[in-house]
Amino acid sequence: MKNMNTNIALIIAIAFSVLSSSCTATRVSLGRKLKAASATFNVLDYGAKGDGHADDTKAFEGAWEAACKVEGSTMVVPYGSVFLVKPVSFSGPNCEPNIVFQLDGKIIAPTSSAAWGSGTLQWLEFTKLKKITIRGKGVIDGQGSVWWNDSPTSTTEVMLESSGRLPSTKPTALRFYGSDGVTVTGITIQNSQQTHLKFDSSTNVQVFDINVSSPGDSPNTDGIHLQNSQNVVIYSSTLACGDDCISIQTGCSDVYVHNVNCGPGHGISIGSLGKENTKACVRNITVRDVTIKNTLTGVRIKTWQGGSGSVQNIMFSNVQVSGVETPISIDQYYCDGGKCRNESSAVAVSGIHDSLPCTGITLDTIQLQASQNPNNVPFCWEAFGELKTKTVPPVECLQSGNPSKSGFASNIDSC
């Protein structure tokens, strides 16, 4: 069976105080605030050179160790300096809550193979923390061009001048794992080796006013990648990269994306899901008031044959596209290169299982104009739903009513 894109719109509805009993109590409260405000740990005070050449990793580790012990502390990476930092983990779970990582300077990744050993999955990592904030006007620069050359695969490595070989495993620039109450704001992440910003198994995440910047042809450089994370809000940000601006993977729910500029890149994607017969569950995702320019796709859902689980309650609303090859796509036959055999099961998309068609699709106020081939028309295969308004171009392939479910069991309950 051929891989097929369903180029249709998917809109599935979801839709201090201060108490003071005495002057004494007030003085105690103010004293505590001053103590917390003075708990600032500058990496320069821990031996960092900030010249872009000396290894400042130990200074960052020392400043973090001190900040970790104080609730409401601030670790400062000051403006005007460039810090070379090797792979490092700023870890809990024994750290105090409400730590601020104030990034006003620039952090750069090493480009020598010796710094990476046999390979690591992340460069800068924050793990098992409560109420952690990264903020400021600083820059995280992965210097990823040395990793992008020749697009190495899992069995090849890329030569780096005369200093040796970089590992085939490309790291994520900035990763949060197992954390609650995460805020990332103000910073720029650029030229990542692979994904720029990743949240894994985290909850109550806010990302706003950030910039992601990598060339459109940089391989696999997703802007923001979500996996097994819940209650996520992403807004007022500009994401330019070589892959998905935002990638929403299995285990994600209650994600709200709005007022985001995407491009270049591959658009905003749910998936891919269900690869190698795995189970995938995604629900309650809203993407609205976004602008997507000069990308491979606009908004899409992509699942592999053979998987299980479900994608439910998705809304794409007020998505403005320009110079986008495929503005809207729902693909249950996703295959990322190579040959993919036909399978008898699939991740359910709004109650879809196996070879059941897409159902519950609503098209409302869709207007698309082809920039090159005016004869291009929407394509649907086994798609059921309703047209609430006229669309441009007309979507004549959407079938009304519901398909017969005889002989098929729903996959949604498995999530």
CSV table of C-alpha atoms in Angstrom, one decimal:
chain,number,residue,atom,x,y,z
A,1,MET,CA,0.0,0.0,0.0
A,2,LYS,CA,1.4,3.4,-0.9
A,3,ASN,CA,2.2,6.1,1.7
A,4,MET,CA,-0.6,8.7,1.6
A,5,ASN,CA,-0.9,12.2,2.9
A,6,THR,CA,-4.3,13.4,3.8
A,7,ASN,CA,-4.0,17.1,3.1
A,8,ILE,CA,-7.0,18.3,5.0
A,9,ALA,CA,-7.5,20.6,8.0
A,10,LEU,CA,-8.1,18.9,11.3
A,11,ILE,CA,-10.1,20.8,13.8
A,12,ILE,CA,-11.2,18.5,16.6
A,13,ALA,CA,-12.7,20.6,19.3
A,14,ILE,CA,-11.2,20.7,22.8
A,15,ALA,CA,-11.2,23.4,23.8
A,16,PHE,CA,0.4,37.4,47.3
A,17,SER,CA,-1.6,37.6,49.3
A,18,VAL,CA,0.5,38.8,52.3
A,19,LEU,CA,-0.9,38.2,55.8
A,20,SER,CA,0.7,40.3,58.5
A,21,SER,CA,-0.4,40.0,62.1
A,22,SER,CA,2.2,42.2,63.6
A,23,CYS,CA,5.2,44.4,62.8
A,24,THR,CA,7.5,41.6,64.1
A,25,ALA,CA,6.0,39.2,61.6
A,26,THR,CA,6.4,41.7,58.8
A,27,ARG,CA,10.1,42.1,59.7
A,28,VAL,CA,10.7,38.3,59.6
A,29,SER,CA,9.0,38.1,56.2
A,30,LEU,CA,11.1,40.9,54.8
A,31,GLY,CA,14.3,39.4,56.2
A,32,ARG,CA,13.6,36.1,54.5
A,33,LYS,CA,13.1,37.9,51.2
A,34,LEU,CA,16.4,39.7,51.4
A,35,LYS,CA,18.2,36.5,52.3
A,36,ALA,CA,16.8,34.8,49.2
A,37,ALA,CA,17.5,37.8,47.0
A,38,SER,CA,21.2,37.8,48.1
A,39,ALA,CA,21.6,34.1,47.2
A,40,THR,CA,23.3,34.8,43.9
A,41,PHE,CA,26.0,32.5,42.5
A,42,ASN,CA,28.0,33.9,39.6
A,43,VAL,CA,30.0,31.4,37.6
A,44,LEU,CA,32.9,34.0,37.5
A,45,ASP,CA,33.2,33.6,41.2
A,46,TYR,CA,33.8,29.9,40.8
A,47,GLY,CA,36.7,30.2,38.4
A,48,ALA,CA,35.0,30.6,35.0
A,49,LYS,CA,37.2,32.5,32.5
A,50,GLY,CA,34.5,33.4,30.0
A,51,ASP,CA,37.0,33.8,27.2
A,52,GLY,CA,35.4,31.3,24.8
A,53,HIS,CA,38.5,29.1,25.0
A,54,ALA,CA,39.1,27.9,28.5
A,55,ASP,CA,37.0,25.0,29.8
A,56,ASP,CA,34.5,26.5,32.2
A,57,THR,CA,32.6,23.3,32.9
A,58,LYS,CA,33.8,22.9,36.5
A,59,ALA,CA,33.0,26.5,37.3
A,60,PHE,CA,29.4,25.9,36.2
A,61,GLU,CA,29.2,22.7,38.2
A,62,GLY,CA,30.5,24.6,41.3
A,63,ALA,CA,28.1,27.4,41.0
A,64,TRP,CA,25.2,25.0,40.5
A,65,GLU,CA,26.2,22.9,43.5
A,66,ALA,CA,26.0,26.0,45.7
A,67,ALA,CA,22.8,27.3,44.2
A,68,CYS,CA,21.2,23.9,44.5
A,69,LYS,CA,21.3,24.1,48.3
A,70,VAL,CA,19.4,27.4,48.6
A,71,GLU,CA,15.7,27.9,47.8
A,72,GLY,CA,15.0,30.8,45.5
A,73,SER,CA,18.7,31.1,44.5
A,74,THR,CA,20.0,32.5,41.3
A,75,MET,CA,22.9,31.1,39.2
A,76,VAL,CA,24.3,33.9,37.0
A,77,VAL,CA,25.9,33.5,33.6
A,78,PRO,CA,26.9,37.2,33.1
A,79,TYR,CA,26.6,39.3,30.0
A,80,GLY,CA,29.8,40.1,28.0
A,81,SER,CA,31.4,36.7,28.4
A,82,VAL,CA,31.5,33.6,26.3
A,83,PHE,CA,31.7,30.3,28.2
A,84,LEU,CA,32.9,27.0,26.7
A,85,VAL,CA,31.1,24.2,28.5
A,86,LYS,CA,31.3,20.5,28.0
A,87,PRO,CA,28.3,18.2,28.5
A,88,VAL,CA,26.9,18.8,32.0
A,89,SER,CA,23.9,17.9,34.1
A,90,PHE,CA,22.4,20.3,36.6
A,91,SER,CA,20.6,17.7,38.6
A,92,GLY,CA,18.2,17.2,41.5
A,93,PRO,CA,16.2,15.7,43.1
A,94,ASN,CA,17.8,17.0,46.3
A,95,CYS,CA,18.0,20.6,45.1
A,96,GLU,CA,15.8,23.3,46.6
A,97,PRO,CA,12.9,24.6,44.5
A,98,ASN,CA,12.6,27.9,42.7
A,99,ILE,CA,16.1,28.1,41.3
A,100,VAL,CA,16.7,30.6,38.6
A,101,PHE,CA,19.4,30.1,35.9
A,102,GLN,CA,20.0,33.7,34.8
A,103,LEU,CA,21.6,33.5,31.3
A,104,ASP,CA,22.8,36.8,30.0
A,105,GLY,CA,26.1,35.7,28.5
A,106,LYS,CA,26.8,33.1,25.8
A,107,ILE,CA,27.4,29.4,26.3
A,108,ILE,CA,29.1,27.5,23.5
A,109,ALA,CA,29.6,23.8,23.0
A,110,PRO,CA,33.0,22.3,22.3
A,111,THR,CA,33.7,21.2,18.7
A,112,SER,CA,36.6,18.8,19.6
A,113,SER,CA,35.8,15.1,19.6
A,114,ALA,CA,37.6,14.6,22.9
A,115,ALA,CA,34.9,16.6,24.7
A,116,TRP,CA,32.2,14.2,23.6
A,117,GLY,CA,33.8,10.8,24.3
A,118,SER,CA,31.7,7.9,22.8
A,119,GLY,CA,28.6,10.2,22.5
A,120,THR,CA,25.9,11.6,24.7
A,121,LEU,CA,22.2,12.3,24.2
A,122,GLN,CA,22.3,15.9,25.6
A,123,TRP,CA,24.7,18.7,26.0
A,124,LEU,CA,23.1,20.9,28.8
A,125,GLU,CA,20.6,19.0,31.0
A,126,PHE,CA,18.4,19.9,33.9
A,127,THR,CA,16.9,16.8,35.7
A,128,LYS,CA,14.5,16.1,38.5
A,129,LEU,CA,13.9,19.7,39.6
A,130,LYS,CA,11.0,21.6,41.0
A,131,LYS,CA,10.2,25.1,39.8
A,132,ILE,CA,13.3,25.7,37.7
A,133,THR,CA,13.5,28.8,35.5
A,134,ILE,CA,16.0,29.7,32.7
A,135,ARG,CA,15.7,33.3,31.8
A,136,GLY,CA,17.7,36.2,30.3
A,137,LYS,CA,18.9,37.6,27.0
A,138,GLY,CA,21.7,35.2,26.6
A,139,VAL,CA,22.6,32.6,24.0
A,140,ILE,CA,23.1,28.8,23.9
A,141,ASP,CA,25.2,28.0,20.8
A,142,GLY,CA,25.6,24.3,20.0
A,143,GLN,CA,28.1,25.1,17.1
A,144,GLY,CA,26.4,22.3,15.3
A,145,SER,CA,27.7,22.8,11.8
A,146,VAL,CA,30.6,20.4,12.5
A,147,TRP,CA,27.9,17.7,13.3
A,148,TRP,CA,25.7,18.5,10.3
A,149,ASN,CA,28.4,17.9,7.7
A,150,ASP,CA,27.6,14.9,5.5
A,151,SER,CA,24.6,14.1,7.7
A,152,PRO,CA,26.2,11.1,9.5
A,153,THR,CA,24.0,8.0,10.1
A,154,SER,CA,24.1,5.6,13.0
A,155,THR,CA,26.9,3.7,11.3
A,156,THR,CA,29.1,6.6,10.2
A,157,GLU,CA,31.0,9.4,11.8
A,158,VAL,CA,32.0,12.8,10.7
A,159,MET,CA,35.6,14.0,10.5
A,160,LEU,CA,36.4,17.1,12.4
A,161,GLU,CA,39.5,18.8,11.1
A,162,SER,CA,42.6,17.0,12.4
A,163,SER,CA,41.3,16.5,16.0
A,164,GLY,CA,39.6,13.1,15.5
A,165,ARG,CA,36.0,11.9,14.9
A,166,LEU,CA,32.8,13.1,16.5
A,167,PRO,CA,30.5,10.4,17.7
A,168,SER,CA,27.6,9.4,15.6
A,169,THR,CA,25.1,10.2,18.4
A,170,LYS,CA,24.2,13.9,18.2
A,171,PRO,CA,23.2,15.6,21.4
A,172,THR,CA,20.2,17.8,22.2
A,173,ALA,CA,21.4,21.3,23.1
A,174,LEU,CA,19.1,21.8,26.1
A,175,ARG,CA,17.0,19.1,27.8
A,176,PHE,CA,14.7,19.0,30.8
A,177,TYR,CA,13.9,15.6,32.3
A,178,GLY,CA,11.6,14.6,35.1
A,179,SER,CA,11.0,18.2,36.2
A,180,ASP,CA,7.9,20.1,37.4
A,181,GLY,CA,7.2,23.8,37.0
A,182,VAL,CA,9.7,24.6,34.2
A,183,THR,CA,10.0,28.0,32.7
A,184,VAL,CA,12.2,29.0,29.7
A,185,THR,CA,12.0,32.6,28.6
A,186,GLY,CA,14.0,35.3,26.8
A,187,ILE,CA,17.0,33.2,25.7
A,188,THR,CA,18.2,32.2,22.2
A,189,ILE,CA,19.2,28.7,21.3
A,190,GLN,CA,21.0,28.4,18.1
A,191,ASN,CA,23.0,26.0,15.9
A,192,SER,CA,22.1,22.9,17.9
A,193,GLN,CA,23.8,19.7,17.1
A,194,GLN,CA,20.4,18.1,16.9
A,195,THR,CA,17.2,19.1,18.7
A,196,HIS,CA,17.4,22.6,20.3
A,197,LEU,CA,15.1,22.3,23.3
A,198,LYS,CA,13.6,19.1,24.7
A,199,PHE,CA,11.2,18.3,27.5
A,200,ASP,CA,10.9,14.7,28.6
A,201,SER,CA,8.7,13.4,31.4
A,202,SER,CA,8.1,17.0,32.6
A,203,THR,CA,5.0,18.8,33.8
A,204,ASN,CA,3.7,22.4,34.0
A,205,VAL,CA,6.0,23.8,31.4
A,206,GLN,CA,6.0,27.3,30.1
A,207,VAL,CA,8.1,28.5,27.1
A,208,PHE,CA,7.7,32.0,25.9
A,209,ASP,CA,9.7,34.9,24.2
A,210,ILE,CA,12.5,32.6,23.1
A,211,ASN,CA,14.3,32.3,19.7
A,212,VAL,CA,15.5,29.2,18.0
A,213,SER,CA,17.8,29.7,15.1
A,214,SER,CA,19.4,27.1,12.8
A,215,PRO,CA,19.7,26.9,9.0
A,216,GLY,CA,16.8,25.3,7.1
A,217,ASP,CA,19.0,22.6,5.8
A,218,SER,CA,20.5,21.6,9.1
A,219,PRO,CA,19.5,17.9,9.6
A,220,ASN,CA,17.2,16.8,12.4
A,221,THR,CA,17.4,20.1,14.3
A,222,ASP,CA,13.9,20.2,15.8
A,223,GLY,CA,13.1,23.5,17.5
A,224,ILE,CA,11.1,22.2,20.6
A,225,HIS,CA,10.5,18.5,21.2
A,226,LEU,CA,7.9,17.3,23.7
A,227,GLN,CA,7.8,13.7,25.0
A,228,ASN,CA,5.8,12.2,27.9
A,229,SER,CA,5.1,15.7,29.1
A,230,GLN,CA,1.8,17.3,30.3
A,231,ASN,CA,0.4,20.8,30.8
A,232,VAL,CA,2.7,22.6,28.4
A,233,VAL,CA,2.3,26.2,27.1
A,234,ILE,CA,4.4,27.5,24.2
A,235,TYR,CA,3.8,31.1,23.0
A,236,SER,CA,5.3,34.3,21.7
A,237,SER,CA,8.4,32.7,20.2
A,238,THR,CA,10.2,32.4,16.9
A,239,LEU,CA,11.4,29.0,15.8
A,240,ALA,CA,13.7,28.6,12.7
A,241,CYS,CA,15.3,25.2,12.2
A,242,GLY,CA,16.0,22.3,9.9
A,243,ASP,CA,13.2,20.0,11.1
A,244,ASP,CA,9.9,20.3,13.0
A,245,CYS,CA,9.5,23.7,14.7
A,246,ILE,CA,7.6,21.9,17.4
A,247,SER,CA,7.4,18.1,17.6
A,248,ILE,CA,4.8,16.5,20.0
A,249,GLN,CA,5.5,12.9,20.7
A,250,THR,CA,3.9,10.1,22.7
A,251,GLY,CA,2.8,10.6,26.2
A,252,CYS,CA,1.9,14.3,25.7
A,253,SER,CA,-1.4,15.9,26.8
A,254,ASP,CA,-2.8,19.3,27.4
A,255,VAL,CA,-0.4,21.2,25.2
A,256,TYR,CA,-1.3,24.7,24.1
A,257,VAL,CA,0.7,26.4,21.3
A,258,HIS,CA,-0.1,30.0,20.3
A,259,ASN,CA,1.3,33.1,18.7
A,260,VAL,CA,4.4,31.3,17.4
A,261,ASN,CA,6.3,32.0,14.2
A,262,CYS,CA,7.7,28.9,12.5
A,263,GLY,CA,10.0,28.7,9.5
A,264,PRO,CA,12.2,27.6,8.0
A,265,GLY,CA,11.6,24.0,9.1
A,266,HIS,CA,9.1,21.2,8.7
A,267,GLY,CA,6.2,22.9,10.4
A,268,ILE,CA,4.4,21.8,13.6
A,269,SER,CA,3.9,18.1,14.0
A,270,ILE,CA,2.2,15.5,16.2
A,271,GLY,CA,4.4,12.5,15.7
A,272,SER,CA,5.7,10.5,14.2
A,273,LEU,CA,4.0,7.9,16.4
A,274,GLY,CA,3.8,4.2,16.6
A,275,LYS,CA,7.2,3.3,15.0
A,276,GLU,CA,8.3,-0.3,15.3
A,277,ASN,CA,4.9,-1.4,16.6
A,278,THR,CA,5.0,0.8,19.7
A,279,LYS,CA,2.1,2.3,21.6
A,280,ALA,CA,1.5,6.0,21.4
A,281,CYS,CA,-1.0,8.2,23.2
A,282,VAL,CA,-1.5,11.9,22.6
A,283,ARG,CA,-4.5,14.0,23.5
A,284,ASN,CA,-5.8,17.6,24.1
A,285,ILE,CA,-3.5,19.5,21.8
A,286,THR,CA,-4.3,23.0,20.6
A,287,VAL,CA,-2.3,25.0,18.0
A,288,ARG,CA,-3.7,28.4,17.1
A,289,ASP,CA,-2.8,31.8,16.0
A,290,VAL,CA,0.5,30.7,14.5
A,291,THR,CA,2.4,31.8,11.3
A,292,ILE,CA,4.2,29.2,9.3
A,293,LYS,CA,6.5,30.3,6.4
A,294,ASN,CA,8.8,28.5,4.0
A,295,THR,CA,8.4,25.1,5.5
A,296,LEU,CA,8.0,21.5,4.2
A,297,THR,CA,4.6,21.2,5.9
A,298,GLY,CA,2.3,23.3,7.9
A,299,VAL,CA,0.5,21.3,10.6
A,300,ARG,CA,0.4,17.6,10.5
A,301,ILE,CA,-0.2,14.3,12.3
A,302,LYS,CA,2.0,11.4,11.3
A,303,THR,CA,1.8,7.8,12.4
A,304,TRP,CA,3.5,4.6,11.3
A,305,GLN,CA,1.7,1.5,10.3
A,306,GLY,CA,1.8,-1.3,13.0
A,307,GLY,CA,1.6,1.0,16.0
A,308,SER,CA,-1.2,1.2,18.6
A,309,GLY,CA,-2.7,3.8,20.9
A,310,SER,CA,-4.5,7.0,19.9
A,311,VAL,CA,-4.4,10.7,19.0
A,312,GLN,CA,-7.5,12.5,20.4
A,313,ASN,CA,-8.9,16.0,20.7
A,314,ILE,CA,-6.7,18.0,18.4
A,315,MET,CA,-7.4,21.6,17.3
A,316,PHE,CA,-5.5,23.5,14.6
A,317,SER,CA,-7.0,27.0,14.4
A,318,ASN,CA,-6.1,30.3,12.6
A,319,VAL,CA,-2.9,28.9,11.1
A,320,GLN,CA,-1.4,31.3,8.5
A,321,VAL,CA,0.8,29.6,5.9
A,322,SER,CA,3.0,31.0,3.2
A,323,GLY,CA,5.5,29.2,0.9
A,324,VAL,CA,4.5,25.8,2.5
A,325,GLU,CA,4.6,22.7,0.4
A,326,THR,CA,1.8,20.8,2.2
A,327,PRO,CA,-0.2,23.1,4.6
A,328,ILE,CA,-2.2,20.4,6.3
A,329,SER,CA,-1.5,16.7,6.5
A,330,ILE,CA,-2.9,13.7,8.4
A,331,ASP,CA,-0.8,10.6,7.4
A,332,GLN,CA,-1.4,7.2,8.9
A,333,TYR,CA,1.2,5.7,6.5
A,334,TYR,CA,4.2,7.7,7.5
A,335,CYS,CA,7.5,6.3,6.4
A,336,ASP,CA,10.7,8.3,6.9
A,337,GLY,CA,12.9,7.0,4.1
A,338,GLY,CA,13.5,3.4,3.0
A,339,LYS,CA,10.8,0.8,2.5
A,340,CYS,CA,8.0,0.3,5.0
A,341,ARG,CA,5.9,-2.8,4.8
A,342,ASN,CA,2.1,-2.8,5.2
A,343,GLU,CA,0.8,-3.6,8.7
A,344,SER,CA,-2.6,-4.6,10.0
A,345,SER,CA,-2.8,-2.1,12.9
A,346,ALA,CA,-2.2,1.6,13.4
A,347,VAL,CA,-2.3,4.4,15.9
A,348,ALA,CA,-5.9,5.5,16.1
A,349,VAL,CA,-6.5,9.1,15.1
A,350,SER,CA,-9.8,10.2,16.7
A,351,GLY,CA,-11.2,6.7,17.0
A,352,ILE,CA,-9.4,5.2,14.0
A,353,HIS,CA,-7.9,1.8,14.2
A,354,ASP,CA,-6.4,-0.6,11.7
A,355,SER,CA,-7.6,0.3,8.2
A,356,LEU,CA,-10.5,2.4,9.5
A,357,PRO,CA,-10.7,5.8,8.0
A,358,CYS,CA,-10.2,9.2,9.6
A,359,THR,CA,-13.4,10.3,11.3
A,360,GLY,CA,-14.8,13.3,13.1
A,361,ILE,CA,-13.0,15.8,10.9
A,362,THR,CA,-14.4,19.3,10.7
A,363,LEU,CA,-13.3,21.8,8.0
A,364,ASP,CA,-14.1,25.4,8.8
A,365,THR,CA,-12.9,28.6,7.0
A,366,ILE,CA,-10.1,27.1,5.0
A,367,GLN,CA,-8.5,29.2,2.3
A,368,LEU,CA,-5.3,28.1,0.5
A,369,GLN,CA,-3.9,29.4,-2.7
A,370,ALA,CA,-1.3,27.4,-4.6
A,371,SER,CA,1.8,29.4,-5.3
A,372,GLN,CA,3.1,27.2,-8.2
A,373,ASN,CA,0.7,24.6,-9.5
A,374,PRO,CA,-2.9,25.9,-9.5
A,375,ASN,CA,-4.2,22.5,-10.5
A,376,ASN,CA,-3.2,20.9,-7.1
A,377,VAL,CA,-6.3,19.8,-5.3
A,378,PRO,CA,-6.9,18.4,-1.8
A,379,PHE,CA,-6.5,14.6,-1.5
A,380,CYS,CA,-8.4,12.4,1.0
A,381,TRP,CA,-8.4,8.7,1.4
A,382,GLU,CA,-11.0,7.1,3.7
A,383,ALA,CA,-11.7,10.4,5.5
A,384,PHE,CA,-15.1,11.2,7.0
A,385,GLY,CA,-16.4,14.5,8.5
A,386,GLU,CA,-18.3,17.6,7.6
A,387,LEU,CA,-17.7,20.9,5.8
A,388,LYS,CA,-18.9,23.7,8.0
A,389,THR,CA,-18.1,26.4,5.4
A,390,LYS,CA,-17.0,26.5,1.9
A,391,THR,CA,-13.3,25.9,1.5
A,392,VAL,CA,-10.7,27.2,-1.0
A,393,PRO,CA,-9.9,25.0,-2.8
A,394,PRO,CA,-13.0,22.9,-2.6
A,395,VAL,CA,-12.6,19.7,-0.6
A,396,GLU,CA,-14.8,17.3,-2.5
A,397,CYS,CA,-13.1,14.2,-1.3
A,398,LEU,CA,-14.3,14.4,2.4
A,399,GLN,CA,-17.1,11.8,2.9
A,400,SER,CA,-20.1,12.6,5.1
A,401,GLY,CA,-21.4,10.3,7.8
A,402,ASN,CA,-19.5,7.6,9.5
A,403,PRO,CA,-17.8,4.5,8.2
A,404,SER,CA,-18.8,1.0,9.1
A,405,LYS,CA,-16.9,-0.2,12.1
A,406,SER,CA,-17.8,-3.8,11.6
A,407,GLY,CA,-15.0,-6.2,12.4
A,408,PHE,CA,-12.7,-3.6,14.0
A,409,ALA,CA,-12.0,-2.8,17.6
A,410,SER,CA,-11.2,0.7,18.8
A,411,ASN,CA,-7.7,1.5,19.9
A,412,ILE,CA,-8.6,4.5,21.9
A,413,ASP,CA,-9.4,2.7,25.1
A,414,SER,CA,-5.8,1.3,25.2
A,415,CYS,CA,-4.6,4.7,26.3
